[in-house]
Amino acid sequence: MRRIGLIGFSGSGKSSLAAIASQNGFTTVDTDSLIEKQNPEVFELLENGREDEFRTLETSVISEVLKSDFDFAAFGGGVHFAHPVWKGIYKSSLKLVYLRSSFENLAGRFEERPLYRKLGLESYKRLFRSRVPLYEKAAAFVVDTDGRGLNEIWSEVFEIWNSLFR
Ligand code: S3P
């Protein structure tokens, strides 16, 4: 299987890039959309302090996605890469691309994010800092997004695809 997973914090452009990939003829999945399809109120769980329930559903969706065939997948920003469902996968049949952004660059995009609403700015910033090393560890490739438009970022992601699979 030739698969790329897009990872990174909320607002880094994972879903938008998956949409561009889809416009370019690739098969794509977006885990948040799948989660929402299964439970339309699911993001309220995060806002109401029921994160565990959200994570259980997220893990079950991801476990299915990881077994499926796709070209590009956008994963939610809180994905827990150390969970057993990931074991061995991203090292072999799935290459993870980390869309790296500074917190400052993302800050204007958080308003609608349920976890941001729950936590507030300072705790959300701490969450961001705690996740950066996890993204870096899981990623096979890092693409910087600060100050760049989506098309430019897509070009780099597409180059990675070509370097791996063409
Ligand atoms: C989350 C990020 C969201 C979504 C959910 C939880 C998080 O995805 O999965 O609200 O824990 O940071 P995006 O990264 O697409 O915003």
Tab-separated table of C-alpha atoms and ligand atoms in Angstrom:
chain	number	residue	atom	x	y	z
A	1	MET	CA	0.000	0.000	0.000
A	2	ARG	CA	1.196	3.533	-0.822
A	3	ARG	CA	-0.150	5.744	1.894
A	4	ILE	CA	0.623	9.088	3.472
A	5	GLY	CA	-0.853	10.318	6.768
A	6	LEU	CA	-0.986	14.031	7.520
A	7	ILE	CA	-0.416	14.933	11.156
A	8	GLY	CA	0.008	18.132	13.123
A	9	PHE	CA	-1.789	20.434	15.513
A	10	SER	CA	-5.274	21.820	14.877
A	11	GLY	CA	-5.327	24.380	12.110
A	12	SER	CA	-2.114	23.213	10.461
A	13	GLY	CA	-3.995	22.391	7.244
A	14	LYS	CA	-4.349	18.595	7.342
A	15	SER	CA	-7.956	18.516	6.140
A	16	SER	CA	-7.417	21.263	3.561
A	17	LEU	CA	-4.457	19.389	2.096
A	18	ALA	CA	-6.428	16.158	2.010
A	19	ALA	CA	-9.124	18.072	0.103
A	20	ILE	CA	-6.508	19.307	-2.406
A	21	ALA	CA	-5.189	15.749	-2.738
A	22	SER	CA	-8.715	14.606	-3.474
A	23	GLN	CA	-9.127	17.317	-6.143
A	24	ASN	CA	-5.935	15.962	-7.684
A	25	GLY	CA	-7.412	12.513	-8.040
A	26	PHE	CA	-6.069	10.871	-4.892
A	27	THR	CA	-8.166	8.739	-2.582
A	28	THR	CA	-8.379	10.474	0.769
A	29	VAL	CA	-9.843	10.005	4.227
A	30	ASP	CA	-10.346	12.480	7.027
A	31	THR	CA	-10.653	10.818	10.410
A	32	ASP	CA	-12.548	13.706	12.041
A	33	SER	CA	-15.218	13.555	9.328
A	34	LEU	CA	-15.579	9.806	9.823
A	35	ILE	CA	-15.848	10.238	13.591
A	36	GLU	CA	-18.491	12.927	13.121
A	37	LYS	CA	-20.442	10.706	10.733
A	38	GLN	CA	-20.633	8.018	13.413
A	39	ASN	CA	-21.653	10.480	16.098
A	40	PRO	CA	-22.646	13.984	14.978
A	41	GLU	CA	-22.466	15.344	18.560
A	42	VAL	CA	-19.063	13.876	19.209
A	43	PHE	CA	-17.088	17.105	19.371
A	44	GLU	CA	-19.338	18.315	22.192
A	45	LEU	CA	-17.839	15.509	24.267
A	46	LEU	CA	-14.548	17.365	24.197
A	47	GLU	CA	-16.104	20.627	25.177
A	48	ASN	CA	-17.942	18.958	28.056
A	49	GLY	CA	-14.946	17.286	29.631
A	50	ARG	CA	-15.713	13.828	28.240
A	51	GLU	CA	-12.510	13.522	26.271
A	52	ASP	CA	-12.069	9.823	27.132
A	53	GLU	CA	-15.254	8.951	25.243
A	54	PHE	CA	-14.094	10.958	22.260
A	55	ARG	CA	-10.686	9.246	22.273
A	56	THR	CA	-12.292	5.795	22.423
A	57	LEU	CA	-14.350	6.559	19.335
A	58	GLU	CA	-11.370	8.189	17.627
A	59	THR	CA	-9.205	5.122	18.260
A	60	SER	CA	-11.834	2.792	16.877
A	61	VAL	CA	-12.189	4.905	13.706
A	62	ILE	CA	-8.408	5.111	13.303
A	63	SER	CA	-8.038	1.404	13.776
A	64	GLU	CA	-10.406	0.872	10.804
A	65	VAL	CA	-8.736	3.586	8.722
A	66	LEU	CA	-5.311	2.045	9.278
A	67	LYS	CA	-6.574	-1.219	7.828
A	68	SER	CA	-7.988	0.490	4.749
A	69	ASP	CA	-6.504	1.523	1.458
A	70	PHE	CA	-6.115	5.242	0.711
A	71	ASP	CA	-3.531	7.623	-0.668
A	72	PHE	CA	-3.759	10.441	1.870
A	73	ALA	CA	-5.320	10.524	5.338
A	74	ALA	CA	-5.816	13.566	7.555
A	75	PHE	CA	-5.620	12.588	11.220
A	76	GLY	CA	-6.982	14.689	14.107
A	77	GLY	CA	-4.438	16.753	16.016
A	78	GLY	CA	-4.814	14.691	19.193
A	79	VAL	CA	-4.063	11.297	17.737
A	80	HIS	CA	-2.220	9.086	20.180
A	81	PHE	CA	0.598	7.546	18.162
A	82	ALA	CA	1.794	5.303	20.979
A	83	HIS	CA	-1.549	3.480	21.076
A	84	PRO	CA	-1.252	-0.219	20.126
A	85	VAL	CA	-3.410	0.273	16.995
A	86	TRP	CA	-0.431	2.083	15.450
A	87	LYS	CA	2.080	-0.601	16.271
A	88	GLY	CA	4.474	-1.033	13.363
A	89	ILE	CA	2.116	0.611	10.899
A	90	TYR	CA	3.621	4.003	10.331
A	91	LYS	CA	7.055	2.535	10.070
A	92	SER	CA	6.090	0.281	7.213
A	93	SER	CA	2.981	0.829	5.139
A	94	LEU	CA	2.161	4.398	6.078
A	95	LYS	CA	4.439	7.409	6.014
A	96	LEU	CA	3.464	10.240	8.320
A	97	VAL	CA	4.044	13.810	7.229
A	98	TYR	CA	4.057	16.349	10.060
A	99	LEU	CA	2.728	19.768	9.091
A	100	ARG	CA	4.825	21.854	11.437
A	101	SER	CA	3.487	25.237	12.490
A	102	SER	CA	4.261	27.612	15.309
A	103	PHE	CA	1.534	28.166	17.884
A	104	GLU	CA	1.481	31.856	16.980
A	105	ASN	CA	0.830	31.061	13.348
A	106	LEU	CA	-2.107	28.822	14.227
A	107	ALA	CA	-3.584	30.973	16.962
A	108	GLY	CA	-6.263	32.671	14.829
A	109	ARG	CA	-7.708	29.307	13.769
A	110	PHE	CA	-8.703	27.875	17.140
A	111	GLU	CA	-11.979	29.651	17.893
A	112	GLU	CA	-14.216	26.791	16.764
A	113	ARG	CA	-12.049	24.006	18.221
A	114	PRO	CA	-13.869	22.294	21.107
A	115	LEU	CA	-10.732	21.511	23.066
A	116	TYR	CA	-9.612	25.120	22.836
A	117	ARG	CA	-12.974	26.265	24.130
A	118	LYS	CA	-12.687	23.846	27.008
A	119	LEU	CA	-9.071	24.558	27.931
A	120	GLY	CA	-8.518	28.224	27.182
A	121	LEU	CA	-5.453	29.746	25.583
A	122	GLU	CA	-2.716	28.979	28.124
A	123	SER	CA	-3.584	25.312	28.643
A	124	TYR	CA	-4.055	24.872	24.919
A	125	LYS	CA	-0.578	26.281	24.392
A	126	ARG	CA	0.808	23.794	26.925
A	127	LEU	CA	-1.001	21.023	25.054
A	128	PHE	CA	0.589	22.209	21.819
A	129	ARG	CA	4.051	22.161	23.398
A	130	SER	CA	3.543	18.689	24.804
A	131	ARG	CA	2.479	17.345	21.417
A	132	VAL	CA	5.254	18.742	19.245
A	133	PRO	CA	7.817	16.070	20.274
A	134	LEU	CA	5.208	13.356	19.647
A	135	TYR	CA	4.535	14.574	16.120
A	136	GLU	CA	8.264	14.824	15.473
A	137	LYS	CA	8.880	11.313	16.730
A	138	ALA	CA	6.079	9.771	14.692
A	139	ALA	CA	6.818	11.639	11.447
A	140	ALA	CA	8.861	10.340	8.560
A	141	PHE	CA	8.809	13.819	6.984
A	142	VAL	CA	8.343	17.355	8.287
A	143	VAL	CA	6.819	20.116	6.182
A	144	ASP	CA	6.940	23.663	7.517
A	145	THR	CA	3.774	25.671	7.048
A	146	ASP	CA	4.422	29.073	8.639
A	147	GLY	CA	4.170	31.877	6.097
A	148	ARG	CA	3.322	29.522	3.256
A	149	GLY	CA	0.122	29.127	1.281
A	150	LEU	CA	-1.710	25.844	0.910
A	151	ASN	CA	-0.654	25.349	-2.709
A	152	GLU	CA	3.005	25.712	-1.838
A	153	ILE	CA	2.627	23.260	1.038
A	154	TRP	CA	0.760	20.852	-1.213
A	155	SER	CA	3.631	21.017	-3.748
A	156	GLU	CA	6.044	19.864	-1.066
A	157	VAL	CA	3.742	17.096	0.132
A	158	PHE	CA	3.259	15.984	-3.472
A	159	GLU	CA	7.038	15.923	-3.939
A	160	ILE	CA	7.264	13.626	-0.928
A	161	TRP	CA	4.642	11.383	-2.503
A	162	ASN	CA	6.622	11.263	-5.729
A	163	SER	CA	9.892	10.590	-3.954
A	164	LEU	CA	8.315	7.646	-2.156
A	165	PHE	CA	6.000	6.114	-4.672
A	166	ARG	CA	6.868	7.122	-8.223
B	1	S3P	C1	-8.359	17.482	18.446
B	1	S3P	C2	-8.200	17.964	17.175
B	1	S3P	C3	-9.302	17.953	16.204
B	1	S3P	C4	-10.334	16.877	16.510
B	1	S3P	C5	-10.762	16.977	17.912
B	1	S3P	C6	-9.599	16.825	18.904
B	1	S3P	C7	-7.244	17.601	19.417
B	1	S3P	O1	-8.783	17.747	14.894
B	1	S3P	O2	-9.823	15.590	16.261
B	1	S3P	O3	-11.409	18.214	18.084
B	1	S3P	O4	-7.173	16.832	20.378
B	1	S3P	O5	-6.373	18.453	19.187
B	1	S3P	P1	-8.003	18.869	14.057
B	1	S3P	O6	-6.571	18.685	14.350
B	1	S3P	O7	-8.350	18.565	12.639
B	1	S3P	O8	-8.520	20.201	14.496
